[in-house]
Every structure is written in structure tokens, then in C-alpha cells.
CSV table of C-alpha atoms and ligand atoms in Angstrom, one decimal:
chain,number,residue,atom,x,y,z
A,1434,MET,CA,14.8,-39.7,-22.5
A,1435,ARG,CA,17.8,-37.7,-23.6
A,1436,PHE,CA,17.0,-34.7,-21.4
A,1437,LYS,CA,17.6,-34.5,-17.6
A,1438,ARG,CA,14.4,-32.4,-17.4
A,1439,VAL,CA,12.1,-30.5,-19.8
A,1440,TYR,CA,11.2,-27.4,-17.8
A,1441,LEU,CA,8.0,-25.9,-19.1
A,1442,ASP,CA,6.9,-24.0,-16.0
A,1443,ASN,CA,8.6,-20.7,-16.7
A,1444,GLY,CA,5.4,-18.8,-16.0
A,1445,ALA,CA,5.9,-19.8,-12.4
A,1446,SER,CA,9.6,-19.1,-12.2
A,1447,THR,CA,12.8,-19.2,-14.4
A,1448,ASN,CA,16.4,-20.3,-14.0
A,1449,VAL,CA,18.8,-17.5,-13.2
A,1450,ASP,CA,20.8,-16.8,-16.3
A,1451,PRO,CA,24.5,-17.7,-15.5
A,1452,LYS,CA,25.5,-14.2,-16.7
A,1453,VAL,CA,23.1,-12.7,-14.2
A,1454,LEU,CA,24.5,-14.8,-11.4
A,1455,GLU,CA,28.1,-13.7,-12.3
A,1456,VAL,CA,27.1,-10.1,-12.0
A,1457,MET,CA,25.4,-10.7,-8.7
A,1458,LEU,CA,28.1,-12.7,-6.9
A,1459,PRO,CA,30.5,-9.8,-5.9
A,1460,TYR,CA,27.6,-8.1,-4.1
A,1461,PHE,CA,27.4,-11.0,-1.6
A,1462,THR,CA,31.1,-11.2,-0.7
A,1463,GLU,CA,33.0,-8.1,-1.9
A,1464,LYS,CA,30.5,-5.2,-2.3
A,1465,TYR,CA,28.2,-5.9,0.6
A,1466,ALA,CA,27.9,-2.5,2.3
A,1467,ASN,CA,24.5,-1.1,3.1
A,1468,ALA,CA,23.6,1.4,0.4
A,1469,SER,CA,22.4,3.8,3.1
A,1470,SER,CA,25.7,4.0,5.0
A,1471,GLY,CA,27.8,7.1,4.8
A,1472,HIS,CA,31.3,5.7,4.1
A,1473,THR,CA,33.0,5.5,0.8
A,1474,PHE,CA,32.7,1.7,0.6
A,1475,ALA,CA,28.9,2.1,0.7
A,1476,GLN,CA,29.0,4.2,-2.4
A,1477,GLU,CA,29.6,1.1,-4.5
A,1478,SER,CA,26.3,-0.4,-3.3
A,1479,LYS,CA,24.5,3.0,-3.8
A,1480,ASN,CA,25.9,3.3,-7.3
A,1481,ALA,CA,24.8,-0.3,-8.2
A,1482,LEU,CA,21.3,0.5,-6.8
A,1483,GLU,CA,20.9,3.7,-8.8
A,1484,ASN,CA,22.4,2.2,-12.0
A,1485,SER,CA,20.0,-0.7,-11.8
A,1486,ARG,CA,17.1,1.7,-11.2
A,1487,LYS,CA,18.2,3.6,-14.4
A,1488,ILE,CA,18.3,0.4,-16.5
A,1489,ILE,CA,14.8,-0.7,-15.3
A,1490,ALA,CA,13.3,2.8,-15.8
A,1491,LYS,CA,14.7,3.1,-19.3
A,1492,SER,CA,13.3,-0.3,-20.3
A,1493,ILE,CA,9.8,0.9,-19.8
A,1494,ASN,CA,10.4,4.5,-20.8
A,1495,ALA,CA,10.1,5.9,-17.3
A,1496,LYS,CA,12.3,8.3,-15.4
A,1497,THR,CA,14.8,6.8,-13.0
A,1498,ASP,CA,13.2,8.2,-9.9
A,1499,GLU,CA,9.8,6.7,-10.9
A,1500,ILE,CA,11.0,3.2,-9.9
A,1501,ILE,CA,10.6,1.8,-6.4
A,1502,PHE,CA,12.2,-1.5,-5.7
A,1503,THR,CA,10.2,-4.1,-3.8
A,1504,SER,CA,10.5,-7.8,-2.8
A,1505,GLY,CA,8.6,-8.9,-5.9
A,1506,GLY,CA,5.4,-8.7,-7.9
A,1507,THR,CA,3.2,-9.5,-4.9
A,1508,GLU,CA,4.5,-6.7,-2.8
A,1509,ALA,CA,4.4,-4.2,-5.7
A,1510,ASN,CA,0.8,-5.1,-6.5
A,1511,ASN,CA,-0.2,-4.8,-2.8
A,1512,LEU,CA,1.6,-1.4,-2.5
A,1513,ALA,CA,0.0,-0.1,-5.6
A,1514,LEU,CA,-3.6,-1.0,-4.7
A,1515,LYS,CA,-3.5,-0.4,-0.9
A,1516,GLY,CA,-1.2,2.6,-1.2
A,1517,ILE,CA,-3.4,4.4,-3.8
A,1518,ALA,CA,-6.7,3.4,-2.1
A,1519,PHE,CA,-5.7,4.8,1.3
A,1520,GLN,CA,-4.0,7.9,-0.2
A,1521,ASN,CA,-7.2,8.7,-2.1
A,1522,LYS,CA,-9.9,7.6,0.3
A,1523,ASP,CA,-11.3,11.2,0.6
A,1524,LYS,CA,-11.7,11.3,-3.2
A,1525,GLY,CA,-13.5,8.0,-3.6
A,1526,ASN,CA,-13.9,4.4,-2.5
A,1527,HIS,CA,-14.2,2.5,-5.8
A,1528,ILE,CA,-11.6,0.3,-7.4
A,1529,ILE,CA,-11.9,-1.6,-10.7
A,1530,THR,CA,-10.0,-4.8,-11.6
A,1531,THR,CA,-10.8,-7.9,-13.7
A,1532,LYS,CA,-11.9,-11.4,-13.0
A,1533,ILE,CA,-8.6,-12.7,-14.5
A,1534,ASP,CA,-6.1,-10.7,-12.5
A,1535,HIS,CA,-3.5,-12.4,-10.4
A,1536,SER,CA,-4.5,-13.6,-6.9
A,1537,CYS,CA,-2.3,-11.0,-5.3
A,1538,VAL,CA,-4.4,-8.3,-6.9
A,1539,LEU,CA,-7.7,-10.0,-6.3
A,1540,GLU,CA,-6.8,-10.8,-2.6
A,1541,SER,CA,-5.6,-7.2,-2.1
A,1542,CYS,CA,-9.0,-6.0,-3.5
A,1543,LYS,CA,-10.9,-8.4,-1.2
A,1544,TRP,CA,-9.0,-7.1,1.8
A,1545,LEU,CA,-9.8,-3.5,0.6
A,1546,GLU,CA,-13.5,-4.5,0.5
A,1547,SER,CA,-13.2,-5.5,4.1
A,1548,GLN,CA,-11.9,-1.9,4.8
A,1549,GLY,CA,-14.9,-0.3,3.2
A,1550,PHE,CA,-13.8,0.0,-0.4
A,1551,LYS,CA,-16.0,-1.2,-3.3
A,1552,VAL,CA,-14.6,-3.3,-6.1
A,1553,THR,CA,-15.9,-4.0,-9.6
A,1554,TYR,CA,-14.5,-7.2,-11.1
A,1555,LEU,CA,-14.8,-6.8,-14.9
A,1556,ASP,CA,-15.8,-9.7,-17.1
A,1557,VAL,CA,-13.6,-10.7,-20.0
A,1558,ASP,CA,-14.6,-12.4,-23.3
A,1559,GLU,CA,-14.0,-16.0,-24.3
A,1560,GLU,CA,-10.3,-15.2,-25.2
A,1561,GLY,CA,-9.7,-13.1,-22.1
A,1562,PHE,CA,-10.0,-9.6,-23.4
A,1563,VAL,CA,-11.4,-6.8,-21.4
A,1564,ASN,CA,-14.0,-4.8,-23.3
A,1565,PRO,CA,-13.1,-1.1,-23.3
A,1566,THR,CA,-16.8,-0.1,-23.3
A,1567,ASP,CA,-17.3,-2.2,-20.1
A,1568,LEU,CA,-14.4,-0.4,-18.5
A,1569,LYS,CA,-15.8,3.0,-19.5
A,1570,LYS,CA,-19.2,2.1,-18.1
A,1571,ALA,CA,-17.8,0.8,-14.8
A,1572,ILE,CA,-15.9,4.0,-14.0
A,1573,THR,CA,-17.9,6.3,-11.6
A,1574,ASP,CA,-17.1,9.6,-9.9
A,1575,LYS,CA,-16.0,7.5,-6.9
A,1576,THR,CA,-13.4,5.4,-8.9
A,1577,ILE,CA,-9.8,6.0,-7.7
A,1578,ILE,CA,-7.9,3.3,-9.5
A,1579,VAL,CA,-8.2,0.7,-12.3
A,1580,SER,CA,-5.9,-2.3,-12.1
A,1581,ILE,CA,-5.7,-4.6,-15.1
A,1582,ILE,CA,-3.2,-7.4,-15.7
A,1583,HIS,CA,-1.1,-6.9,-18.8
A,1584,GLY,CA,0.0,-10.4,-19.8
A,1585,ASN,CA,-2.1,-13.1,-18.1
A,1586,ASN,CA,-0.1,-15.7,-16.2
A,1587,GLU,CA,-2.5,-18.5,-17.0
A,1588,ILE,CA,-3.9,-18.0,-20.5
A,1589,GLY,CA,-1.3,-15.6,-21.9
A,1590,ILE,CA,-3.6,-13.0,-23.2
A,1591,ILE,CA,-2.1,-9.5,-23.6
A,1592,GLN,CA,-4.4,-6.6,-22.9
A,1593,ASP,CA,-4.4,-3.4,-25.0
A,1594,LEU,CA,-3.0,-1.1,-22.3
A,1595,GLU,CA,-3.0,1.9,-24.6
A,1596,THR,CA,-6.8,1.8,-25.1
A,1597,LEU,CA,-7.6,0.9,-21.5
A,1598,GLY,CA,-5.2,3.5,-20.2
A,1599,LYS,CA,-6.6,6.2,-22.4
A,1600,ILE,CA,-10.1,5.6,-21.0
A,1601,CYS,CA,-8.7,6.0,-17.5
A,1602,ARG,CA,-6.8,9.2,-18.4
A,1603,GLU,CA,-9.9,10.7,-20.0
A,1604,LYS,CA,-11.9,9.9,-16.9
A,1605,GLY,CA,-9.2,11.2,-14.5
A,1606,VAL,CA,-8.7,7.8,-12.9
A,1607,LEU,CA,-5.3,6.2,-12.1
A,1608,PHE,CA,-4.3,3.2,-14.2
A,1609,HIS,CA,-2.2,0.4,-12.7
A,1610,THR,CA,-1.1,-2.8,-14.6
A,1611,ASP,CA,0.6,-5.9,-13.4
A,1612,ALA,CA,3.3,-6.6,-16.1
A,1613,CYS,CA,5.1,-9.4,-14.3
A,1614,GLN,CA,4.5,-11.9,-17.1
A,1615,SER,CA,4.8,-9.5,-20.1
A,1616,TYR,CA,7.9,-7.6,-19.0
A,1617,THR,CA,10.7,-7.9,-21.6
A,1618,LYS,CA,8.3,-10.2,-23.7
A,1619,THR,CA,6.2,-7.6,-25.3
A,1620,GLU,CA,6.4,-3.9,-25.9
A,1621,ILE,CA,6.1,-1.8,-22.7
A,1622,ASP,CA,6.2,2.0,-22.8
A,1623,VAL,CA,4.4,3.6,-19.8
A,1624,LYS,CA,4.0,6.9,-21.6
A,1625,LYS,CA,2.6,5.6,-24.8
A,1626,GLN,CA,0.4,3.1,-23.0
A,1627,ASN,CA,-1.0,5.7,-20.5
A,1628,VAL,CA,0.1,3.7,-17.5
A,1629,ASP,CA,0.4,5.5,-14.0
A,1630,LEU,CA,1.6,2.5,-12.0
A,1631,MET,CA,3.2,-0.7,-13.2
A,1632,THR,CA,4.3,-3.9,-11.4
A,1633,LEU,CA,7.4,-5.7,-12.5
A,1634,ASN,CA,9.4,-8.7,-11.2
A,1635,SER,CA,12.6,-10.4,-11.8
A,1636,HIS,CA,12.2,-14.1,-11.4
A,1637,LYS,CA,10.1,-14.5,-14.5
A,1638,ILE,CA,12.8,-13.1,-16.7
A,1639,HIS,CA,15.9,-15.2,-15.5
A,1640,GLY,CA,16.7,-12.8,-12.7
A,1641,PRO,CA,16.7,-13.9,-9.0
A,1642,LYS,CA,13.6,-14.4,-6.9
A,1643,GLY,CA,12.6,-11.9,-4.2
A,1644,VAL,CA,13.0,-8.7,-6.1
A,1645,GLY,CA,10.6,-6.6,-8.1
A,1646,ALA,CA,9.7,-3.0,-8.8
A,1647,LEU,CA,6.8,-0.6,-8.9
A,1648,TYR,CA,6.7,2.2,-11.4
A,1649,ILE,CA,4.9,5.2,-10.0
A,1650,LYS,CA,4.4,8.1,-12.4
A,1651,ASP,CA,6.0,11.3,-11.2
A,1652,GLY,CA,3.6,13.4,-9.0
A,1653,ILE,CA,1.4,10.5,-7.9
A,1654,LYS,CA,1.2,10.2,-4.1
A,1655,ILE,CA,0.9,6.9,-2.5
A,1656,THR,CA,0.6,5.8,1.2
A,1657,PRO,CA,3.4,3.6,2.2
A,1658,TRP,CA,2.7,0.2,3.8
A,1659,GLN,CA,6.1,-0.7,5.1
A,1660,HIS,CA,7.5,1.7,7.7
A,1661,GLY,CA,11.0,1.9,8.9
A,1662,GLY,CA,14.2,3.6,7.7
A,1663,GLY,CA,12.8,5.7,4.9
A,1664,HIS,CA,14.3,3.8,2.0
A,1665,GLU,CA,13.0,4.1,-1.5
A,1666,LYS,CA,11.8,7.7,-1.0
A,1667,GLY,CA,10.0,6.6,2.2
A,1668,LEU,CA,7.7,4.4,0.2
A,1669,ARG,CA,9.2,1.0,1.0
A,1670,ALA,CA,11.3,0.7,4.1
A,1671,GLY,CA,13.9,-2.0,4.4
A,1672,THR,CA,17.6,-2.4,3.4
A,1673,GLU,CA,17.8,-2.7,-0.3
A,1674,ASN,CA,18.4,-6.2,-1.7
A,1675,ILE,CA,21.4,-4.9,-3.8
A,1676,HIS,CA,22.5,-8.3,-5.2
A,1677,GLY,CA,19.0,-9.1,-6.2
A,1678,ILE,CA,18.4,-5.7,-7.7
A,1679,VAL,CA,21.7,-5.9,-9.7
A,1680,GLY,CA,20.7,-9.3,-10.9
A,1681,PHE,CA,17.2,-8.0,-11.9
A,1682,ALA,CA,18.7,-5.2,-13.9
A,1683,GLU,CA,21.2,-7.6,-15.6
A,1684,ALA,CA,18.3,-9.9,-16.6
A,1685,VAL,CA,16.6,-6.9,-18.2
A,1686,LYS,CA,19.8,-5.9,-20.1
A,1687,ILE,CA,20.1,-9.4,-21.5
A,1688,ALA,CA,16.5,-9.9,-22.6
A,1689,ASN,CA,16.0,-9.2,-26.3
A,1690,LYS,CA,13.8,-9.6,-29.4
A,1691,LYS,CA,15.6,-12.7,-30.6
A,1692,HIS,CA,14.6,-14.5,-27.4
A,1693,VAL,CA,11.0,-13.5,-28.0
A,1694,GLU,CA,11.1,-14.8,-31.6
A,1695,HIS,CA,12.6,-18.1,-30.4
A,1696,MET,CA,9.8,-18.5,-27.8
A,1697,ILE,CA,7.1,-17.7,-30.4
A,1698,GLU,CA,8.5,-20.3,-32.7
A,1699,LEU,CA,8.4,-23.0,-30.0
A,1700,ARG,CA,5.1,-21.8,-28.6
A,1701,ASP,CA,3.4,-22.2,-32.0
A,1702,LYS,CA,5.0,-25.5,-32.7
A,1703,LEU,CA,3.7,-26.8,-29.4
A,1704,ILE,CA,0.2,-25.3,-29.9
A,1705,ASN,CA,-0.1,-26.7,-33.5
A,1706,GLY,CA,1.2,-30.1,-32.5
A,1707,ALA,CA,-1.1,-30.4,-29.4
A,1708,LEU,CA,-4.2,-29.2,-31.3
A,1709,GLU,CA,-3.8,-32.2,-33.6
A,1710,ILE,CA,-5.0,-34.3,-30.6
A,1711,LYS,CA,-8.7,-34.8,-31.0
A,1712,GLY,CA,-10.8,-33.1,-28.3
A,1713,SER,CA,-8.2,-30.5,-27.5
A,1714,ARG,CA,-8.6,-26.8,-27.1
A,1715,LEU,CA,-6.3,-23.8,-26.7
A,1716,ASN,CA,-7.3,-21.5,-23.9
A,1717,GLY,CA,-6.6,-17.8,-24.7
A,1718,PRO,CA,-5.9,-16.3,-28.1
A,1719,ARG,CA,-3.5,-17.2,-30.8
A,1720,GLY,CA,-0.9,-14.9,-32.4
A,1721,ASN,CA,0.6,-11.7,-31.2
A,1722,LYS,CA,-2.1,-11.1,-28.5
A,1723,ARG,CA,-0.7,-14.1,-26.7
A,1724,LEU,CA,2.5,-14.1,-24.5
A,1725,CYS,CA,5.4,-15.5,-26.5
A,1726,ASN,CA,6.0,-18.2,-23.9
A,1727,ASN,CA,2.4,-19.3,-22.9
A,1728,VAL,CA,0.5,-22.4,-24.0
A,1729,ASN,CA,-2.6,-23.4,-22.1
A,1730,LEU,CA,-4.5,-26.5,-23.3
A,1731,SER,CA,-7.6,-28.5,-22.3
A,1732,PHE,CA,-8.2,-32.1,-23.3
A,1733,LYS,CA,-11.7,-33.4,-23.1
A,1734,GLY,CA,-12.0,-36.3,-20.7
A,1735,VAL,CA,-8.6,-35.7,-19.1
A,1736,GLU,CA,-7.8,-34.4,-15.6
A,1737,GLY,CA,-5.2,-31.7,-15.8
A,1738,GLU,CA,-3.7,-32.8,-12.5
A,1739,ALA,CA,-3.4,-36.4,-13.8
A,1740,LEU,CA,-1.8,-35.3,-17.1
A,1741,GLY,CA,0.6,-33.1,-15.1
A,1742,GLY,CA,1.5,-36.2,-13.1
A,1743,TYR,CA,2.2,-38.3,-16.2
A,1744,LEU,CA,4.3,-35.5,-17.7
A,1745,ASP,CA,6.2,-35.3,-14.4
A,1746,SER,CA,6.9,-39.0,-14.5
A,1747,LYS,CA,8.9,-38.1,-17.7
A,1748,ASN,CA,10.5,-35.1,-16.0
A,1749,ILE,CA,8.4,-32.7,-18.0
A,1750,CYS,CA,7.5,-29.8,-15.6
A,1751,SER,CA,4.1,-28.3,-16.3
A,1752,SER,CA,1.4,-26.7,-14.2
A,1753,THR,CA,-2.3,-26.7,-13.8
A,1754,GLY,CA,-4.3,-23.6,-12.8
A,1755,SER,CA,-1.9,-20.9,-11.5
A,1756,ALA,CA,1.3,-22.4,-10.2
A,1757,CYS,CA,2.2,-19.2,-8.4
A,1758,SER,CA,-0.5,-19.9,-5.9
A,1759,THR,CA,-0.7,-22.5,-3.3
A,1760,ARG,CA,-2.1,-25.8,-4.6
A,1761,SER,CA,-5.9,-25.6,-4.8
A,1762,LEU,CA,-8.6,-28.0,-5.9
A,1763,GLU,CA,-10.8,-25.1,-7.0
A,1764,PRO,CA,-11.0,-24.7,-10.8
A,1765,SER,CA,-8.9,-21.8,-12.1
A,1766,HIS,CA,-10.7,-18.4,-11.7
A,1767,VAL,CA,-9.2,-17.3,-15.0
A,1768,LEU,CA,-10.5,-20.4,-17.0
A,1769,LYS,CA,-13.9,-20.0,-15.4
A,1770,ALA,CA,-13.9,-16.3,-16.4
A,1771,ILE,CA,-13.4,-17.2,-20.1
A,1772,GLY,CA,-16.4,-19.5,-19.9
A,1773,LEU,CA,-14.9,-23.0,-19.3
A,1774,SER,CA,-17.0,-25.4,-17.2
A,1775,ASN,CA,-15.5,-26.8,-14.0
A,1776,GLU,CA,-14.7,-30.0,-15.9
A,1777,GLU,CA,-13.0,-28.2,-18.8
A,1778,ALA,CA,-11.1,-25.9,-16.4
A,1779,ASN,CA,-9.9,-29.0,-14.4
A,1780,GLY,CA,-8.8,-30.6,-17.6
A,1781,SER,CA,-6.2,-27.8,-18.4
A,1782,VAL,CA,-2.5,-27.9,-18.4
A,1783,ARG,CA,-0.2,-24.9,-18.7
A,1784,LEU,CA,3.2,-25.2,-20.5
A,1785,THR,CA,5.3,-22.1,-20.3
A,1786,LEU,CA,8.5,-21.6,-22.2
A,1787,SER,CA,11.7,-19.7,-21.8
A,1788,ARG,CA,14.5,-18.8,-24.2
A,1789,PHE,CA,16.5,-21.8,-22.8
A,1790,ASN,CA,14.0,-24.4,-24.2
A,1791,THR,CA,14.8,-26.1,-27.5
A,1792,GLU,CA,13.0,-27.5,-30.5
A,1793,GLU,CA,14.1,-31.0,-29.5
A,1794,GLU,CA,12.4,-30.6,-26.1
A,1795,ILE,CA,9.1,-29.6,-27.8
A,1796,ASP,CA,9.4,-32.6,-30.2
A,1797,TYR,CA,9.7,-34.8,-27.2
A,1798,VAL,CA,6.7,-33.3,-25.5
A,1799,LEU,CA,4.6,-33.7,-28.6
A,1800,LYS,CA,5.7,-37.3,-28.8
A,1801,VAL,CA,4.6,-38.2,-25.3
A,1802,LEU,CA,1.6,-35.9,-24.9
A,1803,PRO,CA,-0.8,-37.8,-27.2
A,1804,LYS,CA,0.1,-41.1,-25.5
A,1805,PHE,CA,-0.7,-39.7,-22.1
A,1806,VAL,CA,-3.9,-38.1,-23.2
A,1807,LYS,CA,-5.0,-41.4,-24.8
A,1808,LYS,CA,-4.1,-43.4,-21.7
A,1809,LEU,CA,-6.0,-41.0,-19.4
A,1810,ARG,CA,-9.0,-41.1,-21.6
A,1811,GLY,CA,-9.1,-44.8,-21.2
A,1812,PHE,CA,-10.1,-44.2,-17.6
A,1813,SER,CA,-12.6,-41.5,-18.5
A,1814,ALA,CA,-16.4,-41.8,-18.2
A,1815,ILE,CA,-16.8,-38.7,-20.4
A,1816,TRP,CA,-14.6,-39.4,-23.3
A,1817,LYS,CA,-16.4,-41.4,-26.0
A,1818,GLY,CA,-14.2,-40.3,-29.0
B,1148,PLP,C1,1.0,-11.9,-13.1
B,1148,PLP,C2,1.7,-12.1,-11.9
B,1148,PLP,N1,1.7,-11.1,-10.9
B,1148,PLP,C3,2.3,-11.3,-9.7
B,1148,PLP,C4,3.0,-12.4,-9.4
B,1148,PLP,C5,3.7,-12.5,-8.1
B,1148,PLP,O1,5.1,-12.1,-8.2
B,1148,PLP,P1,6.1,-12.5,-7.1
B,1148,PLP,O2,6.3,-14.0,-7.2
B,1148,PLP,O3,7.4,-11.8,-7.5
B,1148,PLP,O4,5.6,-12.1,-5.8
B,1148,PLP,C6,3.1,-13.4,-10.4
B,1148,PLP,C7,3.8,-14.7,-10.2
B,1148,PLP,O5,4.5,-15.0,-9.3
B,1148,PLP,C8,2.4,-13.2,-11.6
B,1148,PLP,O6,2.5,-14.2,-12.6
């Protein structure tokens, strides 16, 4: 093989762009002051923090002070759900999410159930779409927040935030979305899309790990979960991760439409090539309702884990189920929610691209993939093709 590695697990995490690293480095060794300190040296850190906040706010059409930095998407989702639930517990005890949300949303909801809150987990259709009528019907006078993932990490479906958010607005219910996978990859405009709270993170977009943000619309009150020195308007205590935040903002600055077009081209080449394999199926929709970097395939008679292992033997990094979670033998909750049997769900493989992937890499994957599928079907009791 001509490549050291073909990295197709960008939905789990991405490489830090060298330009991002360059911008981050001085904040480790030269500009290391605590942004909360009073001396002049600290002003550099404070300026970097506020400038980064401005960049991130602008990118989603929010105001600068509507952005709270966190340690990542998991923390932002926890803060949004638990913070809103406890802030509004006198108004109601009902939360709505979907069966295809990320585990950090679902586990937060489960924990909230243990605290007396009631949660509705909306079904989705066979492509992964939430039906707006289902959402409308699920909202009651006790509903305090609706949380629906924007771009799904497993099957790449992009929900129609504008329509879903409008329903929440009309019913007077807060609308939160987890945009970790869609950020910089599809249009995000919190005003146009009627979003009240939005989760973002850095390590899916060639920024560093361990940093994310929560957009909280002006005027919305939220109960903090982390107590301490009153950082981030008292909503998230802890010395700000300035080098991470600066890197996050730089990654946002670098991301552009050309990168998205490049990923779409590679994605569609990979999908079209893979679907030529008999007994294959694409999980999630095609076209512009799919994240530009997501491919999720099932091959009849093939174990996804085994296929991932064969790909790995050729240094092709893929994932099965959701690679952000700890390894689990349970079939993916997302694939089950779109109607796949346990067997089909266990036969899936996720290949996620970044702007750093090349057409040659995709050609290579398409060359080895049919061979591996054929080989694995040789061991299969199901495959009779
Ligand atoms: C949709 C989604 N939400 C949340 C997260 C968690 O973000 P983080 O790793 O920054 O905690 C991930 C992946 O990691 C994700 O894909």
C-alpha cells in the first residue's frame, strides 16, 4: 500500500490542522497567564479568550456573550439538559429527545429520569428523520426542553432545525440541538433555525480535543453544574483552556465551503462504489440531507467488527456503531431506530471523511472493500448470494 494510513474515522476525531497548532503553541509557553488574573500580562489571555468567543459566535450568527466555553460536546450537552431541567423544574418536568441522539444526551436524559423528570424519546423514519407532527404531538404543557441532534454521528442525517425549532417556539418550549458533527459542515444560523441552545465542539473540525462550547440564547437562565471561581458568567467554573479555545476558533476560521465540496465528492464516490457490492445498503439518506463526511454501510452476511478488523489490517481506520462511545457489543441504538435488525446493525461499518482525505485513498478503499466482503461472506451461514 502506498499510504501510511487511510484515516476514515473523522466522525470520532480529526487531526489538528498544522495551522491550528501553530496558533495554539504560544499559549503554552509564552502567553500562559490565567485570563482571570488582574495584571497586564493576563490581558493577552483574556483578549485571546474573547476574540475566540467572537469568532465562534459569529460563525453561528450568535452574539459574543451567548457563547460559554466547555471541555467539549459531552459537557455542553450535559450542561444544556441538566441546567435547563433544574432551572425550570417548577414550570414542568417533561423533556423530549430522539432515539438517535448521542449517548451523552441519552444518558443525561436517563439520569434526569432518575431525578423525577419524564422523557419522551421520539421515533425517526427509516432514513433517520424526525417527523415534525410527532414532535408537535409530544409537546405538553409540562415540556421544558426539546433536544434534537442536528447532524447524526452514525448515519449522517441532518435534521431540519428550522421546522423543528419553529414548532418549539410556537409552543413556548426551549429548543436545544447537538451540532458537534454538523458544525462548519452545513449551514448553521441559530436565529434562522430557531435554536435556543446549541452544542459545539472542536475536535471534529481539526481543532484540539477537550474544548467545546454551548450557545445559550440571550435571556435564557440555566442552572450551573460546575461550581467554583465564577468563570464563564458563573455558568462553567474552571480556568479557561486558552490554548484549546484559541485552537478551536482557528479551526472555525479555516473551515470553508471548498472543504465541504471536496468531502461531498469523496463521500459520493465512496457510496456509489460501495453500493456496487451485491447485498450492500447505505444507512441514512443520500444527498444534501446527509453530512458531507459520513458514509455508513451494511453488507449482508458480514460482521461489521470483522470487516473493520480486515480494513485495519490494511491500515484503513473505520468504525462500527458509534466510535465515540466505549466499545459495546450491543447493536447501535441509531441503526435499530431506523429499523435495522440486530444482524443488519451488527453488519455496519462507518467511514467518515475529512478535507485531508484524497481521491486516491478512496480508490484504494474501493479496491480492497469488495475483496474483504467476499472473504467474510465465505464464512457466513446467512450469505447465499
Ligand atoms: C454528536 C456528538 N455529540 C457529542 C459528542 C461528544 O463530544 P466530546 O467528544 O467533545 O465530548 C460527539 C462525539 O464525540 C458527537 O459525535
